[in-house]
PDB file of C-alpha atoms in Angstrom:
ATOM      1  CA  MET A   1      -0.026   0.016   0.172  1.00 93.00           C
ATOM      2  CA  LYS A   2       1.389   3.249  -1.005  1.00 95.00           C
ATOM      3  CA  ILE A   3       1.229   6.021   1.679  1.00 96.00           C
ATOM      4  CA  ALA A   4       2.047   9.878   1.551  1.00 97.00           C
ATOM      5  CA  VAL A   5       2.923  11.912   4.457  1.00 97.00           C
ATOM      6  CA  ASN A   6       2.734  15.337   3.702  1.00 97.00           C
ATOM      7  CA  VAL A   7       5.147  17.198   6.195  1.00 97.00           C
ATOM      8  CA  HIS A   8       4.590  21.127   6.191  1.00 95.00           C
ATOM      9  CA  LEU A   9       5.779  24.052   8.873  1.00 94.00           C
ATOM     10  CA  LYS A  10       3.713  25.188  11.327  1.00 93.00           C
ATOM     11  CA  LYS A  11       1.070  27.883  10.680  1.00 89.00           C
ATOM     12  CA  GLY A  12       3.301  30.882  12.615  1.00 85.00           C
ATOM     13  CA  VAL A  13       6.486  29.181  11.716  1.00 88.00           C
ATOM     14  CA  LEU A  14       8.078  31.867   9.126  1.00 86.00           C
ATOM     15  CA  ASP A  15       8.718  29.531   5.589  1.00 90.00           C
ATOM     16  CA  PRO A  16      11.196  31.516   4.501  1.00 88.00           C
ATOM     17  CA  GLN A  17      11.853  28.688   1.340  1.00 89.00           C
ATOM     18  CA  GLY A  18       7.734  29.877   0.834  1.00 92.00           C
ATOM     19  CA  LYS A  19       8.734  33.628   0.962  1.00 91.00           C
ATOM     20  CA  ALA A  20      11.346  33.310  -1.682  1.00 91.00           C
ATOM     21  CA  VAL A  21       8.783  31.585  -4.237  1.00 94.00           C
ATOM     22  CA  LEU A  22       5.899  33.949  -3.468  1.00 95.00           C
ATOM     23  CA  HIS A  23       8.257  37.172  -3.865  1.00 93.00           C
ATOM     24  CA  ALA A  24       9.257  34.968  -7.925  1.00 94.00           C
ATOM     25  CA  LEU A  25       5.518  34.094  -8.682  1.00 96.00           C
ATOM     26  CA  GLU A  26       4.988  37.344  -8.126  1.00 95.00           C
ATOM     27  CA  THR A  27       8.265  38.480 -10.433  1.00 94.00           C
ATOM     28  CA  LEU A  28       6.115  36.413 -12.819  1.00 96.00           C
ATOM     29  CA  GLY A  29       3.112  38.385 -13.149  1.00 96.00           C
ATOM     30  CA  PHE A  30       0.742  36.106 -10.466  1.00 96.00           C
ATOM     31  CA  ASP A  31      -0.428  39.370  -9.051  1.00 92.00           C
ATOM     32  CA  ASP A  32      -2.912  37.238  -7.105  1.00 94.00           C
ATOM     33  CA  VAL A  33      -0.897  35.129  -5.207  1.00 95.00           C
ATOM     34  CA  LYS A  34      -1.249  35.646  -0.876  1.00 94.00           C
ATOM     35  CA  ASP A  35       0.615  32.963   0.220  1.00 93.00           C
ATOM     36  CA  VAL A  36       3.021  30.246  -0.727  1.00 94.00           C
ATOM     37  CA  ARG A  37       4.212  27.263   2.176  1.00 93.00           C
ATOM     38  CA  VAL A  38       6.161  24.922   1.149  1.00 94.00           C
ATOM     39  CA  GLY A  39       6.928  21.771   2.449  1.00 95.00           C
ATOM     40  CA  LYS A  40       7.220  18.286   1.374  1.00 95.00           C
ATOM     41  CA  GLN A  41       6.117  14.608   0.401  1.00 97.00           C
ATOM     42  CA  ILE A  42       7.878  11.890   1.694  1.00 97.00           C
ATOM     43  CA  LEU A  43       6.124   8.486  -0.377  1.00 96.00           C
ATOM     44  CA  ILE A  44       6.238   4.712   1.460  1.00 96.00           C
ATOM     45  CA  ASP A  45       5.103   1.769   0.186  1.00 95.00           C
ATOM     46  CA  ILE A  46       4.418  -0.323   2.938  1.00 94.00           C
ATOM     47  CA  ASN A  47       4.029  -4.431   2.740  1.00 93.00           C
ATOM     48  CA  THR A  48       0.658  -4.374   3.983  1.00 92.00           C
ATOM     49  CA  THR A  49      -3.386  -4.477   2.133  1.00 93.00           C
ATOM     50  CA  ASN A  50      -5.184  -3.556   5.655  1.00 94.00           C
ATOM     51  CA  LYS A  51      -5.475   0.522   5.245  1.00 94.00           C
ATOM     52  CA  GLU A  52      -5.529   1.274   8.755  1.00 94.00           C
ATOM     53  CA  LYS A  53      -2.790   0.279   9.552  1.00 94.00           C
ATOM     54  CA  ALA A  54      -0.628   1.186   7.582  1.00 95.00           C
ATOM     55  CA  ILE A  55      -2.192   4.499   8.052  1.00 95.00           C
ATOM     56  CA  GLU A  56      -0.855   3.653  11.704  1.00 95.00           C
ATOM     57  CA  VAL A  57       2.383   2.891  11.035  1.00 96.00           C
ATOM     58  CA  ALA A  58       2.908   5.767   9.010  1.00 96.00           C
ATOM     59  CA  LYS A  59       1.702   7.671  11.552  1.00 96.00           C
ATOM     60  CA  LYS A  60       4.374   6.016  13.963  1.00 96.00           C
ATOM     61  CA  MET A  61       6.626   6.964  10.990  1.00 96.00           C
ATOM     62  CA  ALA A  62       5.589  11.114  11.049  1.00 97.00           C
ATOM     63  CA  ASP A  63       5.809  11.468  15.092  1.00 95.00           C
ATOM     64  CA  GLU A  64       9.278   9.248  15.459  1.00 93.00           C
ATOM     65  CA  LEU A  65      11.447  10.398  12.708  1.00 94.00           C
ATOM     66  CA  LEU A  66       9.746  12.298   9.510  1.00 96.00           C
ATOM     67  CA  ALA A  67       8.609  15.641  10.878  1.00 96.00           C
ATOM     68  CA  ASN A  68       9.477  17.745  13.858  1.00 94.00           C
ATOM     69  CA  PRO A  69       6.569  18.075  16.395  1.00 92.00           C
ATOM     70  CA  VAL A  70       8.556  21.525  17.229  1.00 91.00           C
ATOM     71  CA  ILE A  71       7.778  22.719  14.232  1.00 93.00           C
ATOM     72  CA  GLU A  72       6.212  20.857  11.565  1.00 95.00           C
ATOM     73  CA  ASN A  73       2.752  19.566  11.369  1.00 96.00           C
ATOM     74  CA  TYR A  74       1.799  16.511   8.848  1.00 97.00           C
ATOM     75  CA  GLU A  75      -0.755  14.636   6.765  1.00 97.00           C
ATOM     76  CA  ILE A  76      -1.181  10.957   6.106  1.00 97.00           C
ATOM     77  CA  GLU A  77      -2.753  10.479   2.499  1.00 95.00           C
ATOM     78  CA  VAL A  78      -3.937   6.837   0.738  1.00 94.00           C
ATOM     79  CA  LYS A  79      -2.354   6.796  -2.006  1.00 89.00           C
ATOM     80  CA  GLU A  80      -3.912   3.265  -3.740  1.00 78.00           C
TER      81      GLU A  80
ATOM     82  CA  MET B   1      40.578  15.561  30.454  1.00 91.00           C
ATOM     83  CA  LYS B   2      39.855  12.186  27.718  1.00 96.00           C
ATOM     84  CA  VAL B   3      37.497  14.626  25.249  1.00 97.00           C
ATOM     85  CA  GLY B   4      35.556  12.221  22.517  1.00 97.00           C
ATOM     86  CA  VAL B   5      35.247  13.893  18.470  1.00 98.00           C
ATOM     87  CA  ILE B   6      32.151  12.406  17.088  1.00 97.00           C
ATOM     88  CA  VAL B   7      32.233  11.440  13.267  1.00 97.00           C
ATOM     89  CA  PHE B   8      28.982  10.533  11.476  1.00 96.00           C
ATOM     90  CA  PRO B   9      29.622  10.116   7.885  1.00 95.00           C
ATOM     91  CA  GLY B  10      28.977  13.688   6.738  1.00 96.00           C
ATOM     92  CA  THR B  11      31.347  15.918   9.780  1.00 97.00           C
ATOM     93  CA  ASN B  12      33.456  17.697   8.763  1.00 96.00           C
ATOM     94  CA  CYS B  13      34.657  19.800  11.632  1.00 97.00           C
ATOM     95  CA  ASP B  14      35.968  16.893  13.125  1.00 97.00           C
ATOM     96  CA  ARG B  15      39.376  17.859  12.959  1.00 97.00           C
ATOM     97  CA  ASP B  16      39.748  21.770  13.394  1.00 97.00           C
ATOM     98  CA  THR B  17      37.951  20.353  16.959  1.00 98.00           C
ATOM     99  CA  LYS B  18      40.291  17.748  18.071  1.00 98.00           C
ATOM    100  CA  TRP B  19      42.746  20.009  17.596  1.00 97.00           C
ATOM    101  CA  ALA B  20      41.668  23.171  19.214  1.00 97.00           C
ATOM    102  CA  PHE B  21      40.519  20.760  22.427  1.00 97.00           C
ATOM    103  CA  GLU B  22      44.717  19.608  22.303  1.00 97.00           C
ATOM    104  CA  LYS B  23      45.750  23.178  21.934  1.00 95.00           C
ATOM    105  CA  ILE B  24      43.951  23.683  25.495  1.00 94.00           C
ATOM    106  CA  GLY B  25      45.928  20.082  26.804  1.00 95.00           C
ATOM    107  CA  ALA B  26      42.845  17.226  26.040  1.00 96.00           C
ATOM    108  CA  LYS B  27      43.671  13.854  25.042  1.00 97.00           C
ATOM    109  CA  VAL B  28      41.278  13.830  22.152  1.00 97.00           C
ATOM    110  CA  ASP B  29      39.858  10.125  19.975  1.00 96.00           C
ATOM    111  CA  PHE B  30      37.298  10.329  17.605  1.00 97.00           C
ATOM    112  CA  VAL B  31      34.527   8.309  18.310  1.00 97.00           C
ATOM    113  CA  TRP B  32      32.801   6.973  15.260  1.00 96.00           C
ATOM    114  CA  HIS B  33      29.872   6.892  14.927  1.00 94.00           C
ATOM    115  CA  THR B  34      28.916   2.759  15.242  1.00 92.00           C
ATOM    116  CA  GLU B  35      30.679   2.504  18.432  1.00 89.00           C
ATOM    117  CA  HIS B  36      28.882   2.092  22.009  1.00 85.00           C
ATOM    118  CA  SER B  37      30.360   2.831  24.723  1.00 88.00           C
ATOM    119  CA  LEU B  38      31.354   6.140  26.354  1.00 93.00           C
ATOM    120  CA  LYS B  39      33.076   4.939  29.506  1.00 88.00           C
ATOM    121  CA  GLU B  40      36.193   6.338  29.240  1.00 93.00           C
ATOM    122  CA  TYR B  41      35.274  10.331  27.604  1.00 96.00           C
ATOM    123  CA  ASP B  42      34.863  13.435  30.174  1.00 96.00           C
ATOM    124  CA  ILE B  43      33.474  15.443  27.370  1.00 97.00           C
ATOM    125  CA  ILE B  44      31.694  14.055  24.575  1.00 98.00           C
ATOM    126  CA  VAL B  45      31.505  16.527  21.384  1.00 98.00           C
ATOM    127  CA  LEU B  46      29.799  16.942  18.269  1.00 98.00           C
ATOM    128  CA  PRO B  47      31.004  18.913  15.434  1.00 98.00           C
ATOM    129  CA  GLY B  48      30.107  20.488  12.717  1.00 97.00           C
ATOM    130  CA  GLY B  49      29.179  19.596   9.133  1.00 96.00           C
ATOM    131  CA  PHE B  50      26.725  17.701   6.875  1.00 95.00           C
ATOM    132  CA  SER B  51      25.572  14.714   8.840  1.00 94.00           C
ATOM    133  CA  TYR B  52      24.130  11.886   6.743  1.00 92.00           C
ATOM    134  CA  GLY B  53      24.173  15.121   3.624  1.00 92.00           C
ATOM    135  CA  ASP B  54      21.564  16.881   6.183  1.00 92.00           C
ATOM    136  CA  TYR B  55      18.851  14.470   4.613  1.00 91.00           C
ATOM    137  CA  LEU B  56      15.177  14.857   5.861  1.00 92.00           C
ATOM    138  CA  ARG B  57      16.334  17.433   8.344  1.00 93.00           C
ATOM    139  CA  SER B  58      19.123  18.569   9.623  1.00 94.00           C
ATOM    140  CA  GLY B  59      20.577  16.309  13.006  1.00 94.00           C
ATOM    141  CA  ALA B  60      17.525  14.057  12.078  1.00 94.00           C
ATOM    142  CA  ILE B  61      19.424  10.790  10.773  1.00 93.00           C
ATOM    143  CA  ALA B  62      22.177  11.187  13.130  1.00 94.00           C
ATOM    144  CA  ARG B  63      19.742  10.955  16.242  1.00 92.00           C
ATOM    145  CA  PHE B  64      19.188   7.368  15.163  1.00 91.00           C
ATOM    146  CA  SER B  65      22.598   6.205  14.915  1.00 92.00           C
ATOM    147  CA  PRO B  66      23.929   3.743  17.701  1.00 93.00           C
ATOM    148  CA  VAL B  67      26.430   6.312  18.676  1.00 96.00           C
ATOM    149  CA  MET B  68      23.413   8.467  19.891  1.00 96.00           C
ATOM    150  CA  GLN B  69      22.466   6.264  22.229  1.00 94.00           C
ATOM    151  CA  ASN B  70      25.346   5.729  23.929  1.00 96.00           C
ATOM    152  CA  VAL B  71      25.872  10.241  24.412  1.00 97.00           C
ATOM    153  CA  ALA B  72      21.826  10.370  25.180  1.00 96.00           C
ATOM    154  CA  GLU B  73      22.651   7.810  28.474  1.00 96.00           C
ATOM    155  CA  PHE B  74      26.279   9.576  28.931  1.00 96.00           C
ATOM    156  CA  ALA B  75      24.288  12.763  29.305  1.00 97.00           C
ATOM    157  CA  LYS B  76      21.633  11.808  31.404  1.00 96.00           C
ATOM    158  CA  LYS B  77      24.509  10.952  34.025  1.00 95.00           C
ATOM    159  CA  GLY B  78      25.358  13.999  34.039  1.00 96.00           C
ATOM    160  CA  GLY B  79      28.553  13.390  31.107  1.00 96.00           C
ATOM    161  CA  TYR B  80      29.536  16.932  29.464  1.00 97.00           C
ATOM    162  CA  VAL B  81      28.112  17.355  26.213  1.00 98.00           C
ATOM    163  CA  LEU B  82      28.723  20.492  23.701  1.00 98.00           C
ATOM    164  CA  GLY B  83      26.909  19.949  19.960  1.00 98.00           C
ATOM    165  CA  ILE B  84      28.504  22.336  17.580  1.00 98.00           C
ATOM    166  CA  CYS B  85      26.727  23.867  14.388  1.00 98.00           C
ATOM    167  CA  ASN B  86      25.558  20.615  12.919  1.00 97.00           C
ATOM    168  CA  GLY B  87      26.079  18.730  16.361  1.00 98.00           C
ATOM    169  CA  PHE B  88      23.941  21.338  17.957  1.00 98.00           C
ATOM    170  CA  GLN B  89      21.451  20.318  14.953  1.00 97.00           C
ATOM    171  CA  ILE B  90      21.320  16.534  16.270  1.00 97.00           C
ATOM    172  CA  LEU B  91      21.855  17.135  19.838  1.00 98.00           C
ATOM    173  CA  LEU B  92      18.103  19.379  19.242  1.00 97.00           C
ATOM    174  CA  GLU B  93      16.432  16.219  17.124  1.00 96.00           C
ATOM    175  CA  SER B  94      17.979  14.247  19.888  1.00 96.00           C
ATOM    176  CA  HIS B  95      15.767  16.132  22.324  1.00 95.00           C
ATOM    177  CA  LEU B  96      18.760  17.041  24.371  1.00 97.00           C
ATOM    178  CA  LEU B  97      18.068  20.508  23.775  1.00 98.00           C
ATOM    179  CA  PRO B  98      14.785  21.948  23.870  1.00 98.00           C
ATOM    180  CA  GLY B  99      13.734  23.744  20.146  1.00 97.00           C
ATOM    181  CA  ALA B 100      13.913  23.032  16.320  1.00 96.00           C
ATOM    182  CA  MET B 101      16.254  24.636  13.617  1.00 96.00           C
ATOM    183  CA  THR B 102      14.827  26.186  10.533  1.00 94.00           C
ATOM    184  CA  ARG B 103      16.371  27.356   7.293  1.00 93.00           C
ATOM    185  CA  ASN B 104      18.578  30.402   7.884  1.00 95.00           C
ATOM    186  CA  GLU B 105      15.379  34.218   7.096  1.00 92.00           C
ATOM    187  CA  ASN B 106      17.227  34.735   4.079  1.00 91.00           C
ATOM    188  CA  LEU B 107      17.586  31.426   2.509  1.00 89.00           C
ATOM    189  CA  HIS B 108      21.516  32.486   2.874  1.00 94.00           C
ATOM    190  CA  PHE B 109      24.191  30.165   3.699  1.00 96.00           C
ATOM    191  CA  ILE B 110      26.620  32.444   6.019  1.00 97.00           C
ATOM    192  CA  SER B 111      30.030  32.018   6.494  1.00 97.00           C
ATOM    193  CA  LYS B 112      31.235  35.386   8.706  1.00 97.00           C
ATOM    194  CA  PHE B 113      32.925  36.252  11.492  1.00 97.00           C
ATOM    195  CA  HIS B 114      29.886  37.496  14.194  1.00 98.00           C
ATOM    196  CA  HIS B 115      29.957  38.938  17.632  1.00 98.00           C
ATOM    197  CA  LEU B 116      28.120  37.500  20.606  1.00 98.00           C
ATOM    198  CA  LYS B 117      27.163  38.329  24.038  1.00 98.00           C
ATOM    199  CA  VAL B 118      27.310  36.437  26.778  1.00 98.00           C
ATOM    200  CA  ILE B 119      23.897  35.897  27.940  1.00 98.00           C
ATOM    201  CA  ASP B 120      24.548  33.395  31.212  1.00 98.00           C
ATOM    202  CA  ASN B 121      27.328  32.485  32.310  1.00 97.00           C
ATOM    203  CA  ASN B 122      26.391  30.912  35.694  1.00 97.00           C
ATOM    204  CA  ASN B 123      27.997  27.362  33.469  1.00 97.00           C
ATOM    205  CA  LYS B 124      30.407  24.775  32.767  1.00 96.00           C
ATOM    206  CA  PHE B 125      31.069  26.234  29.466  1.00 97.00           C
ATOM    207  CA  LEU B 126      30.938  30.122  29.694  1.00 97.00           C
ATOM    208  CA  GLN B 127      32.076  30.341  33.426  1.00 97.00           C
ATOM    209  CA  ASN B 128      35.419  32.225  31.855  1.00 96.00           C
ATOM    210  CA  LEU B 129      32.917  34.695  30.384  1.00 97.00           C
ATOM    211  CA  ASN B 130      30.975  37.368  32.105  1.00 97.00           C
ATOM    212  CA  VAL B 131      27.755  38.960  31.704  1.00 98.00           C
ATOM    213  CA  ASN B 132      27.680  41.132  28.691  1.00 97.00           C
ATOM    214  CA  ASP B 133      30.825  39.958  27.267  1.00 98.00           C
ATOM    215  CA  ILE B 134      31.658  40.106  23.676  1.00 98.00           C
ATOM    216  CA  VAL B 135      32.785  37.873  21.347  1.00 97.00           C
ATOM    217  CA  ASN B 136      33.659  37.349  18.109  1.00 97.00           C
ATOM    218  CA  ILE B 137      33.468  33.662  17.071  1.00 98.00           C
ATOM    219  CA  PRO B 138      33.174  32.203  12.857  1.00 98.00           C
ATOM    220  CA  ILE B 139      29.422  31.129  12.210  1.00 98.00           C
ATOM    221  CA  ALA B 140      29.090  28.688   9.220  1.00 98.00           C
ATOM    222  CA  HIS B 141      25.389  27.934   8.461  1.00 97.00           C
ATOM    223  CA  ALA B 142      21.736  27.799   6.387  1.00 96.00           C
ATOM    224  CA  GLU B 143      19.901  25.933   8.748  1.00 96.00           C
ATOM    225  CA  GLY B 144      20.618  28.214  12.099  1.00 97.00           C
ATOM    226  CA  ASN B 145      17.249  30.041  12.333  1.00 96.00           C
ATOM    227  CA  TYR B 146      16.301  28.730  16.057  1.00 97.00           C
ATOM    228  CA  LYS B 147      12.428  28.456  17.016  1.00 96.00           C
ATOM    229  CA  VAL B 148      11.230  27.192  20.680  1.00 96.00           C
ATOM    230  CA  ASP B 149       7.575  27.738  21.602  1.00 94.00           C
ATOM    231  CA  ASP B 150       6.944  30.725  24.119  1.00 95.00           C
ATOM    232  CA  ASN B 151       6.278  28.432  27.283  1.00 97.00           C
ATOM    233  CA  THR B 152       9.283  26.568  26.455  1.00 97.00           C
ATOM    234  CA  LEU B 153      11.478  29.988  25.998  1.00 98.00           C
ATOM    235  CA  LYS B 154      10.092  31.973  29.220  1.00 98.00           C
ATOM    236  CA  GLU B 155      11.587  28.061  31.316  1.00 98.00           C
ATOM    237  CA  MET B 156      14.650  28.633  29.463  1.00 98.00           C
ATOM    238  CA  TYR B 157      15.572  32.258  30.930  1.00 98.00           C
ATOM    239  CA  ASP B 158      14.091  31.643  33.923  1.00 98.00           C
ATOM    240  CA  ASN B 159      16.748  28.963  34.467  1.00 97.00           C
ATOM    241  CA  GLY B 160      19.749  30.585  32.899  1.00 97.00           C
ATOM    242  CA  GLN B 161      19.560  28.070  29.755  1.00 98.00           C
ATOM    243  CA  VAL B 162      19.798  31.094  27.493  1.00 98.00           C
ATOM    244  CA  LEU B 163      23.812  31.503  27.006  1.00 98.00           C
ATOM    245  CA  LEU B 164      24.456  33.556  23.652  1.00 98.00           C
ATOM    246  CA  LYS B 165      22.883  35.899  21.137  1.00 98.00           C
ATOM    247  CA  TYR B 166      24.099  37.360  18.023  1.00 98.00           C
ATOM    248  CA  CYS B 167      24.673  41.387  18.481  1.00 98.00           C
ATOM    249  CA  ASP B 168      26.587  43.672  16.755  1.00 97.00           C
ATOM    250  CA  GLU B 169      30.248  45.185  18.254  1.00 97.00           C
ATOM    251  CA  ASN B 170      28.764  47.216  20.221  1.00 96.00           C
ATOM    252  CA  GLY B 171      26.593  44.531  22.135  1.00 96.00           C
ATOM    253  CA  ASN B 172      23.400  45.203  20.215  1.00 97.00           C
ATOM    254  CA  GLU B 173      21.630  42.606  19.456  1.00 95.00           C
ATOM    255  CA  LEU B 174      21.531  42.104  15.470  1.00 97.00           C
ATOM    256  CA  ASN B 175      20.190  39.331  14.058  1.00 98.00           C
ATOM    257  CA  PRO B 176      22.052  37.416  11.222  1.00 97.00           C
ATOM    258  CA  ASN B 177      19.578  34.101  10.789  1.00 97.00           C
ATOM    259  CA  GLY B 178      16.431  35.045  12.353  1.00 96.00           C
ATOM    260  CA  SER B 179      16.687  32.825  15.607  1.00 97.00           C
ATOM    261  CA  VAL B 180      14.155  33.736  18.300  1.00 97.00           C
ATOM    262  CA  ASP B 181      15.643  36.453  20.411  1.00 98.00           C
ATOM    263  CA  SER B 182      18.485  36.308  18.236  1.00 98.00           C
ATOM    264  CA  ILE B 183      19.913  33.108  19.700  1.00 98.00           C
ATOM    265  CA  ALA B 184      23.289  31.659  19.522  1.00 98.00           C
ATOM    266  CA  GLY B 185      23.939  28.799  22.035  1.00 98.00           C
ATOM    267  CA  ILE B 186      21.959  27.332  25.327  1.00 98.00           C
ATOM    268  CA  CYS B 187      22.468  24.623  27.726  1.00 98.00           C
ATOM    269  CA  ASN B 188      19.177  22.069  29.070  1.00 98.00           C
ATOM    270  CA  LYS B 189      18.228  22.559  32.110  1.00 97.00           C
ATOM    271  CA  GLU B 190      20.879  20.236  34.804  1.00 98.00           C
ATOM    272  CA  LYS B 191      23.746  22.591  32.280  1.00 98.00           C
ATOM    273  CA  ASN B 192      25.311  19.216  31.353  1.00 98.00           C
ATOM    274  CA  VAL B 193      24.600  19.880  27.282  1.00 98.00           C
ATOM    275  CA  PHE B 194      25.279  22.587  24.963  1.00 98.00           C
ATOM    276  CA  GLY B 195      24.423  23.552  21.752  1.00 98.00           C
ATOM    277  CA  LEU B 196      25.898  26.398  19.675  1.00 98.00           C
ATOM    278  CA  MET B 197      25.675  27.267  16.064  1.00 98.00           C
ATOM    279  CA  PRO B 198      28.678  29.381  15.785  1.00 98.00           C
ATOM    280  CA  HIS B 199      32.523  27.600  15.913  1.00 98.00           C
ATOM    281  CA  PRO B 200      34.703  28.510  18.726  1.00 98.00           C
ATOM    282  CA  GLU B 201      37.172  25.475  17.960  1.00 97.00           C
ATOM    283  CA  ARG B 202      37.821  28.415  14.411  1.00 97.00           C
ATOM    284  CA  ALA B 203      38.522  30.972  17.301  1.00 97.00           C
ATOM    285  CA  MET B 204      42.032  29.471  18.711  1.00 96.00           C
ATOM    286  CA  GLU B 205      44.890  31.825  16.051  1.00 95.00           C
ATOM    287  CA  SER B 206      45.116  35.078  16.244  1.00 95.00           C
ATOM    288  CA  ILE B 207      46.501  33.920  13.287  1.00 94.00           C
ATOM    289  CA  LEU B 208      43.239  33.323  11.487  1.00 92.00           C
ATOM    290  CA  GLY B 209      41.294  36.132  13.070  1.00 91.00           C
ATOM    291  CA  GLY B 210      40.824  35.483  16.821  1.00 94.00           C
ATOM    292  CA  ILE B 211      41.175  33.341  19.768  1.00 96.00           C
ATOM    293  CA  ASP B 212      37.709  34.486  21.282  1.00 97.00           C
ATOM    294  CA  GLY B 213      36.934  30.791  21.775  1.00 97.00           C
ATOM    295  CA  ILE B 214      40.085  29.538  23.782  1.00 96.00           C
ATOM    296  CA  LYS B 215      38.006  30.811  26.393  1.00 94.00           C
ATOM    297  CA  MET B 216      34.753  29.319  26.028  1.00 95.00           C
ATOM    298  CA  ILE B 217      36.638  25.904  25.693  1.00 95.00           C
ATOM    299  CA  GLU B 218      38.592  26.589  28.487  1.00 95.00           C
ATOM    300  CA  GLY B 219      35.698  26.187  30.422  1.00 94.00           C
ATOM    301  CA  PHE B 220      35.446  22.930  30.317  1.00 93.00           C
ATOM    302  CA  PHE B 221      38.749  22.224  32.102  1.00 89.00           C
ATOM    303  CA  LYS B 222      38.598  24.440  35.401  1.00 81.00           C
TER     304      LYS B 222
END
């Protein structure tokens, strides 16, 4: 089962990369961009067909390693 | 005094660090990241560099190397641990120090001498300096933008855990990277685990720009 863990900086933590992308988009003429946040997506292929179990394992992975709870939030997405 | 300098794949300040501690009379070993015993050492130093290529987050992978379990135990028993730059990031990721690092606010890798103000000297590391002393120490990092939640920050001030802040040559706050309150260095509540982004081991010879690092590192030998 393929699982995506999407990691983003928490609201309130300044995202300098997002800011830089925002300015670049403005330079390109995209005037109506309000905000940009850059995160990362970690794709994991877990050796199970049990969706609940896969989510549970992915959550554990995110808590222990993939996200840093001091500055980051994450969401888990089942791909297939 | 016996010092263990931990070496991870991607560490690159290990030799400077060894040399700096030897200069003030310590016996120094390199300790490879797969080692298990740290019993023989008085101080463990996590030097700067790019352990495990800074993959995922700086310090995040190094945290799970075999030696780090032993560093955590060593610290729990009251052993002195110093993390410099990437070593500081590893200590944060290992929860041996509070907070986390993010990218520098201006997105640049900043490499230059920077002045620091001593905020608290009631600890082993900075005991040779006075509060409000200004030292000039090189910084070299892309992820030195220190973040910590407000409650923890308040506790850190109350406990004397905020040790160093970035400033200009006159001591006025000057923030190169966006860190909360311009914080450059901290310690844990028990005051035996220290972390700072600046590199005292690069300020040991006047011919190389300054010797302010000597006073800092010498603190461990008093």
